[in-house]
CSV table of C-alpha atoms and ligand atoms in Angstrom, one decimal:
chain,number,residue,atom,x,y,z
V,1,MET,CA,27.3,-9.8,6.1
V,2,ILE,CA,24.3,-10.4,3.7
V,3,SER,CA,22.6,-13.8,3.8
V,4,ASN,CA,19.1,-15.3,3.2
V,5,GLU,CA,18.4,-14.4,6.9
V,6,SER,CA,18.7,-10.7,5.9
V,7,PHE,CA,15.4,-11.1,4.0
V,8,ARG,CA,13.5,-13.1,6.7
V,9,LEU,CA,10.8,-11.6,8.8
V,10,ASP,CA,10.6,-14.2,11.6
V,11,GLY,CA,9.3,-12.8,14.9
V,12,LYS,CA,8.0,-9.7,13.3
V,13,VAL,CA,4.3,-8.4,13.5
V,14,ALA,CA,3.2,-6.9,10.2
V,15,LEU,CA,0.0,-4.7,9.9
V,16,VAL,CA,-1.2,-4.3,6.3
V,17,THR,CA,-4.2,-2.0,6.0
V,18,GLY,CA,-7.1,-2.9,3.6
V,19,ALA,CA,-5.6,-6.4,3.0
V,20,SER,CA,-8.6,-8.7,2.6
V,21,TYR,CA,-7.7,-8.9,-1.1
V,22,GLY,CA,-5.7,-7.2,-3.8
V,23,ILE,CA,-2.2,-5.8,-3.4
V,24,GLY,CA,-2.4,-5.8,0.4
V,25,PHE,CA,-3.4,-9.5,0.5
V,26,ALA,CA,-0.4,-10.3,-1.7
V,27,ILE,CA,2.1,-8.3,0.4
V,28,ALA,CA,0.8,-9.8,3.6
V,29,SER,CA,0.9,-13.3,2.1
V,30,ALA,CA,4.6,-12.7,1.1
V,31,TYR,CA,5.4,-11.4,4.6
V,32,ALA,CA,3.8,-14.5,6.1
V,33,ASN,CA,5.9,-16.8,3.8
V,34,MET,CA,9.0,-15.0,5.2
V,35,GLY,CA,7.9,-15.7,8.8
V,36,ALA,CA,6.0,-12.6,9.9
V,37,THR,CA,2.7,-12.7,11.9
V,38,ILE,CA,0.0,-11.0,9.8
V,39,VAL,CA,-2.5,-8.5,11.0
V,40,PHE,CA,-4.9,-6.8,8.7
V,41,ASN,CA,-8.0,-4.6,8.8
V,42,ASP,CA,-10.8,-3.8,6.5
V,43,ILE,CA,-13.8,-1.5,6.6
V,44,LYS,CA,-16.5,-4.2,6.9
V,45,GLN,CA,-16.8,-7.4,9.0
V,46,GLU,CA,-17.8,-9.4,5.9
V,47,LEU,CA,-14.6,-8.4,4.2
V,48,VAL,CA,-12.5,-9.2,7.2
V,49,ASP,CA,-14.2,-12.6,7.3
V,50,LYS,CA,-13.5,-13.1,3.6
V,51,GLY,CA,-9.9,-12.1,4.1
V,52,LEU,CA,-9.5,-14.5,7.0
V,53,ALA,CA,-10.8,-17.3,4.9
V,54,SER,CA,-8.5,-16.4,2.0
V,55,TYR,CA,-5.5,-16.3,4.4
V,56,LYS,CA,-6.5,-19.6,6.0
V,57,GLU,CA,-6.8,-21.2,2.5
V,58,ALA,CA,-3.2,-20.0,1.9
V,59,GLY,CA,-2.1,-21.6,5.2
V,60,ILE,CA,-1.8,-18.3,7.0
V,61,ASN,CA,-3.3,-17.7,10.5
V,62,ALA,CA,-3.9,-14.0,10.1
V,63,HIS,CA,-5.4,-11.6,12.7
V,64,GLY,CA,-8.3,-9.5,11.2
V,65,TYR,CA,-10.0,-6.5,12.6
V,66,VAL,CA,-12.7,-4.1,11.4
V,67,CYS,CA,-11.4,-0.6,11.2
V,68,ASP,CA,-11.9,2.5,9.0
V,69,VAL,CA,-8.4,3.8,8.6
V,70,THR,CA,-9.8,7.4,8.3
V,71,ASP,CA,-11.1,7.3,11.9
V,72,GLU,CA,-8.3,8.3,14.2
V,73,ALA,CA,-10.0,7.2,17.4
V,74,ALA,CA,-10.7,3.8,15.9
V,75,VAL,CA,-7.2,3.5,14.6
V,76,GLN,CA,-5.7,4.3,18.0
V,77,ALA,CA,-8.0,1.7,19.6
V,78,LEU,CA,-7.0,-0.8,16.9
V,79,VAL,CA,-3.3,-0.4,17.4
V,80,LYS,CA,-3.8,-0.7,21.2
V,81,LYS,CA,-5.8,-3.9,20.7
V,82,ILE,CA,-3.2,-5.4,18.3
V,83,GLU,CA,-0.4,-4.6,20.8
V,84,GLU,CA,-2.5,-6.4,23.6
V,85,GLU,CA,-3.6,-9.4,21.5
V,86,VAL,CA,-0.7,-9.9,19.0
V,87,GLY,CA,2.2,-7.7,19.9
V,88,THR,CA,3.9,-4.4,19.0
V,89,ILE,CA,3.8,-3.7,15.3
V,90,ASP,CA,7.2,-4.0,13.6
V,91,ILE,CA,6.1,-3.4,10.0
V,92,LEU,CA,3.3,-1.2,8.8
V,93,VAL,CA,2.1,-1.2,5.2
V,94,ASN,CA,-0.3,1.7,4.4
V,95,ASN,CA,-2.1,0.0,1.6
V,96,ALA,CA,-5.8,0.8,2.1
V,97,GLY,CA,-6.9,3.1,-0.7
V,98,ILE,CA,-9.6,4.2,-3.1
V,99,ILE,CA,-9.9,6.0,-6.3
V,100,LYS,CA,-12.7,8.0,-8.0
V,101,ARG,CA,-12.3,8.5,-11.7
V,102,ILE,CA,-14.2,11.7,-12.4
V,103,PRO,CA,-13.2,14.7,-14.6
V,104,MET,CA,-12.1,17.4,-12.2
V,105,LEU,CA,-14.7,19.9,-13.3
V,106,GLU,CA,-17.4,17.3,-12.6
V,107,MET,CA,-16.0,16.2,-9.3
V,108,GLU,CA,-17.7,17.4,-6.1
V,109,ALA,CA,-15.5,18.6,-3.3
V,110,LYS,CA,-16.8,15.8,-1.0
V,111,ASP,CA,-15.6,13.2,-3.4
V,112,PHE,CA,-12.2,14.9,-3.7
V,113,ARG,CA,-12.0,15.1,0.1
V,114,GLN,CA,-12.9,11.4,0.5
V,115,VAL,CA,-10.0,10.2,-1.7
V,116,ILE,CA,-7.6,12.5,0.1
V,117,ASP,CA,-9.0,11.2,3.4
V,118,VAL,CA,-8.4,7.5,2.6
V,119,ASP,CA,-5.3,7.8,0.5
V,120,LEU,CA,-3.3,10.5,2.4
V,121,ASN,CA,-4.9,11.4,5.8
V,122,ALA,CA,-5.2,7.7,6.7
V,123,PRO,CA,-1.5,6.8,6.2
V,124,PHE,CA,-0.7,9.8,8.5
V,125,ILE,CA,-3.3,8.6,11.1
V,126,VAL,CA,-2.1,5.0,11.1
V,127,SER,CA,1.6,5.9,11.0
V,128,LYS,CA,1.1,8.3,14.0
V,129,ALA,CA,-0.5,5.5,15.9
V,130,VAL,CA,2.1,2.9,15.2
V,131,ILE,CA,5.4,4.9,15.4
V,132,PRO,CA,5.5,5.3,19.3
V,133,GLY,CA,5.6,1.4,19.6
V,134,MET,CA,8.4,1.2,17.0
V,135,ILE,CA,10.4,3.9,18.9
V,136,LYS,CA,9.9,1.9,22.1
V,137,LYS,CA,11.1,-1.3,20.3
V,138,GLY,CA,14.1,0.5,18.7
V,139,HIS,CA,13.1,-0.4,15.1
V,140,GLY,CA,10.3,-0.2,12.6
V,141,LYS,CA,9.5,-0.4,8.9
V,142,ILE,CA,6.8,1.7,7.2
V,143,ILE,CA,5.9,1.1,3.6
V,144,ASN,CA,3.4,3.4,1.9
V,145,ILE,CA,1.7,2.2,-1.2
V,146,CYS,CA,2.2,5.1,-3.6
V,147,SER,CA,1.5,5.0,-7.4
V,148,MET,CA,2.5,6.1,-10.9
V,149,MET,CA,0.3,9.0,-9.9
V,150,SER,CA,2.8,10.0,-7.3
V,151,GLU,CA,4.8,11.2,-10.4
V,152,LEU,CA,2.3,11.5,-13.3
V,153,GLY,CA,-1.1,12.9,-13.9
V,154,ARG,CA,-3.9,11.8,-16.2
V,155,GLU,CA,-7.4,12.7,-16.9
V,156,THR,CA,-10.1,11.9,-14.3
V,157,VAL,CA,-7.7,11.1,-11.3
V,158,SER,CA,-7.0,14.6,-9.9
V,159,ALA,CA,-7.9,13.7,-6.3
V,160,TYR,CA,-6.0,10.3,-6.5
V,161,ALA,CA,-2.8,12.0,-8.0
V,162,ALA,CA,-2.9,14.7,-5.4
V,163,ALA,CA,-3.2,12.1,-2.6
V,164,LYS,CA,-0.5,9.8,-4.0
V,165,GLY,CA,1.8,12.8,-4.6
V,166,GLY,CA,1.3,13.9,-1.0
V,167,LEU,CA,1.9,10.3,0.1
V,168,LYS,CA,5.3,10.4,-1.6
V,169,MET,CA,6.2,13.5,0.4
V,170,LEU,CA,4.7,12.1,3.7
V,171,THR,CA,7.0,9.1,3.1
V,172,ARG,CA,10.0,11.3,2.8
V,173,ASN,CA,9.0,13.3,5.9
V,174,ILE,CA,8.4,10.4,8.2
V,175,ALA,CA,11.8,9.1,7.0
V,176,SER,CA,13.4,12.5,7.9
V,177,GLU,CA,11.6,12.9,11.3
V,178,TYR,CA,12.0,9.3,12.7
V,179,GLY,CA,15.1,7.9,10.9
V,180,GLU,CA,17.1,8.5,14.1
V,181,TYR,CA,15.0,5.9,15.9
V,182,ASN,CA,16.0,3.2,13.4
V,183,ILE,CA,12.6,3.5,11.7
V,184,GLN,CA,12.8,3.3,7.9
V,185,CYS,CA,9.9,4.8,5.9
V,186,ASN,CA,9.8,4.0,2.2
V,187,GLY,CA,7.2,3.7,-0.6
V,188,ILE,CA,6.3,1.3,-3.2
V,189,GLY,CA,4.9,2.7,-6.5
V,190,PRO,CA,3.1,-0.1,-8.3
V,191,GLY,CA,2.5,0.4,-12.1
V,192,TYR,CA,-0.7,-0.9,-13.4
V,193,ILE,CA,-1.6,-4.0,-11.5
V,194,GLU,CA,-4.4,-6.5,-12.1
V,195,THR,CA,-6.7,-6.0,-9.0
V,196,PRO,CA,-10.4,-5.1,-8.5
V,197,GLN,CA,-9.3,-1.4,-8.4
V,198,THR,CA,-8.2,-1.5,-12.0
V,199,ALA,CA,-10.8,-4.0,-13.3
V,200,PRO,CA,-12.9,-1.2,-14.9
V,201,LEU,CA,-9.8,-0.3,-17.1
V,202,ARG,CA,-9.1,-3.9,-18.2
V,203,THR,CA,-12.4,-4.9,-19.9
V,204,PRO,CA,-11.4,-6.3,-23.3
V,205,ASP,CA,-12.9,-3.4,-25.3
V,206,HIS,CA,-11.5,-0.7,-23.0
V,207,PRO,CA,-9.0,1.5,-24.9
V,208,PHE,CA,-7.0,1.9,-21.7
V,209,ASN,CA,-6.0,-1.7,-21.9
V,210,LYS,CA,-4.0,-1.4,-25.1
V,211,PHE,CA,-2.8,2.0,-24.1
V,212,ILE,CA,-1.1,1.0,-20.8
V,213,ILE,CA,0.5,-2.0,-22.5
V,214,SER,CA,2.0,0.4,-25.1
V,215,LYS,CA,3.3,2.5,-22.2
V,216,THR,CA,4.9,-0.4,-20.4
V,217,PRO,CA,8.3,-1.8,-21.6
V,218,ALA,CA,7.3,-5.1,-20.0
V,219,ALA,CA,4.3,-5.0,-22.4
V,220,ARG,CA,1.9,-6.4,-19.8
V,221,TRP,CA,-0.2,-5.4,-16.8
V,222,GLY,CA,1.5,-6.1,-13.5
V,223,LYS,CA,0.4,-8.9,-11.2
V,224,THR,CA,0.3,-8.6,-7.4
V,225,ASP,CA,3.0,-11.3,-7.3
V,226,ASP,CA,5.4,-8.8,-8.9
V,227,LEU,CA,5.2,-6.6,-5.7
V,228,MET,CA,6.1,-9.4,-3.3
V,229,GLY,CA,9.9,-9.2,-3.6
V,230,PRO,CA,10.2,-5.4,-3.4
V,231,ALA,CA,7.8,-5.4,-0.4
V,232,VAL,CA,9.8,-8.1,1.4
V,233,PHE,CA,13.0,-6.2,0.7
V,234,LEU,CA,11.7,-3.0,2.2
V,235,ALA,CA,10.3,-4.8,5.3
V,236,SER,CA,13.6,-6.7,5.9
V,237,ASP,CA,17.0,-6.0,7.5
V,238,ALA,CA,18.3,-5.9,3.9
V,239,SER,CA,17.0,-2.4,3.5
V,240,ASN,CA,18.0,-0.9,6.9
V,241,PHE,CA,19.9,1.9,5.2
V,242,VAL,CA,17.2,2.6,2.6
V,243,ASN,CA,15.1,5.5,3.8
V,244,GLY,CA,12.7,7.9,2.1
V,245,HIS,CA,12.8,6.1,-1.1
V,246,ILE,CA,9.9,5.4,-3.5
V,247,LEU,CA,10.6,2.0,-5.2
V,248,TYR,CA,8.6,2.0,-8.5
V,249,VAL,CA,7.6,-1.5,-9.5
V,250,ASP,CA,6.1,-0.5,-12.8
V,251,GLY,CA,7.7,-2.7,-15.6
V,252,GLY,CA,9.6,0.4,-16.7
V,253,ILE,CA,6.6,2.8,-17.3
V,254,LEU,CA,8.3,5.9,-15.8
V,255,ALA,CA,11.4,5.3,-17.9
V,256,TYR,CA,9.6,5.0,-21.2
V,257,ILE,CA,8.1,7.4,-23.7
V,258,GLY,CA,5.8,4.7,-25.1
V,259,LYS,CA,5.7,2.5,-28.1
V,260,GLN,CA,5.5,4.3,-31.4
V,261,PRO,CA,2.0,3.7,-32.9
N,301,NAP,P1,-8.4,-2.6,-4.0
N,301,NAP,O1,-8.5,-3.9,-4.7
N,301,NAP,O2,-9.5,-1.5,-4.2
N,301,NAP,O3,-8.3,-2.8,-2.4
N,301,NAP,C1,-8.3,-1.7,-1.5
N,301,NAP,C2,-8.5,-2.2,-0.2
N,301,NAP,O4,-8.5,-1.1,0.7
N,301,NAP,C3,-9.9,-2.9,0.0
N,301,NAP,O5,-9.8,-4.0,0.8
N,301,NAP,C4,-10.7,-1.8,0.6
N,301,NAP,O6,-11.8,-2.3,1.3
N,301,NAP,C5,-9.7,-1.2,1.5
N,301,NAP,N1,-10.2,0.1,2.0
N,301,NAP,C6,-10.7,1.1,1.3
N,301,NAP,N2,-11.0,2.2,2.1
N,301,NAP,C7,-10.7,1.8,3.4
N,301,NAP,C8,-10.9,2.4,4.7
N,301,NAP,N3,-11.4,3.6,4.8
N,301,NAP,N4,-10.5,1.7,5.8
N,301,NAP,C9,-10.0,0.4,5.6
N,301,NAP,N5,-9.8,-0.2,4.4
N,301,NAP,C10,-10.2,0.5,3.4
N,301,NAP,O7,-7.1,-1.8,-4.3
N,301,NAP,P2,-5.7,-2.4,-4.8
N,301,NAP,O8,-5.6,-2.3,-6.3
N,301,NAP,O9,-5.3,-3.7,-4.1
N,301,NAP,O10,-4.8,-1.2,-4.3
N,301,NAP,C11,-4.2,-1.3,-2.9
N,301,NAP,C12,-3.4,0.0,-2.9
N,301,NAP,O11,-2.4,0.0,-4.0
N,301,NAP,C13,-4.2,1.3,-2.9
N,301,NAP,O12,-3.5,2.2,-2.0
N,301,NAP,C14,-4.0,1.7,-4.4
N,301,NAP,O13,-4.1,3.1,-4.5
N,301,NAP,C15,-2.6,1.3,-4.6
N,301,NAP,N6,-2.2,1.1,-6.0
N,301,NAP,C16,-2.9,0.2,-6.8
N,301,NAP,C17,-2.5,0.0,-8.1
N,301,NAP,C18,-3.2,-0.9,-9.1
N,301,NAP,O14,-2.9,-0.9,-10.3
N,301,NAP,N7,-4.1,-1.8,-8.6
N,301,NAP,C19,-1.4,0.7,-8.6
N,301,NAP,C20,-0.7,1.6,-7.8
N,301,NAP,C21,-1.2,1.7,-6.5
N,301,NAP,P3,-13.3,-2.2,0.6
N,301,NAP,O15,-13.3,-3.3,-0.4
N,301,NAP,O16,-14.3,-2.3,1.8
N,301,NAP,O17,-13.4,-0.8,0.0
N,302,GCO,C1,-5.9,4.9,-13.0
N,302,GCO,C2,-5.3,3.6,-12.2
N,302,GCO,C3,-4.0,3.9,-11.6
N,302,GCO,C4,-3.6,2.8,-10.8
N,302,GCO,C5,-2.3,3.1,-10.1
N,302,GCO,C6,-1.1,3.3,-11.1
N,302,GCO,O1,-7.1,5.1,-13.1
N,302,GCO,O2,-5.0,5.5,-13.5
N,302,GCO,O3,-6.3,3.3,-11.3
N,302,GCO,O4,-4.1,5.1,-10.8
N,302,GCO,O5,-4.5,2.4,-9.8
N,302,GCO,O6,-2.3,4.0,-9.2
N,302,GCO,O7,0.1,3.3,-10.4
């Protein structure tokens, strides 16, 4: 029977990658508020320290580790260290990501590869390291942070769209391959959210600002708080029969042709 308890995360260990700030920080903070123990990583010690201070300011005693999610050996060592120091991971959010906004014909192959490495290869690497512990425990939740670009393209984001489209299918494949172990793997597809990643698009004179508001029924940029409820739902027992689903939290963008000029 459904109750408030169905949405609680007490006793659960949640690893959120790249969560010193931005969407990852918001999701981890929501999980902490629902009772989870928070573990996060970032690529530089100074960012981990910044993140730890931000979590502490929010009253959250998080565990922070330096780890590049594209480095499989480092990720395997990180997961082992987390299991020794904190506990087996119950919830994994593959949040770490980058974007390079370059017209495809001007984009070098190394830049394309770097985006694919962080945004698609890394979720594979981290999920592969975490799933064995979830199988042993008899349950697990994996949430991949997808994008509007899992469904749509636009100029200058060819690598990012290819990665996020691939992440949608990796999500479905993990759901297919490990559902029998009571592991649910779903995605969250945020719309356009106010974070450092989109800051270049939100300068007052940037045409994209007005454009995206005209494409969003909610007529506003999203805030990281808008993602907290959906992220808690997908991490909780309330979603134990939801698997392979991409939950778009986009204010209605994907449903809307856009406001007539
Ligand atoms: P963000 O502000 O740029 O934060 C990304 C985080 O990932 C940073 O902490 C970054 O650390 C970390 N990171 C990058 N590469 C890493 C690596 N190799 N190893 C470990 N950590 C790494 O981005 P955001 O806007 O919060 O986005 C978070 C996720 O949501 C991304 O996957 C993004 O694609 C996705 N998303 C964002 C939006 C949006 O509108 N903002 C919408 C849809 C989806 P550094 O600072 O050291 O690089
Ligand atoms: C862009 C933006 C988007 C957002 C997000 C939308 O340049 O189009 O950065 O890609 O980051 O992924 O869902």
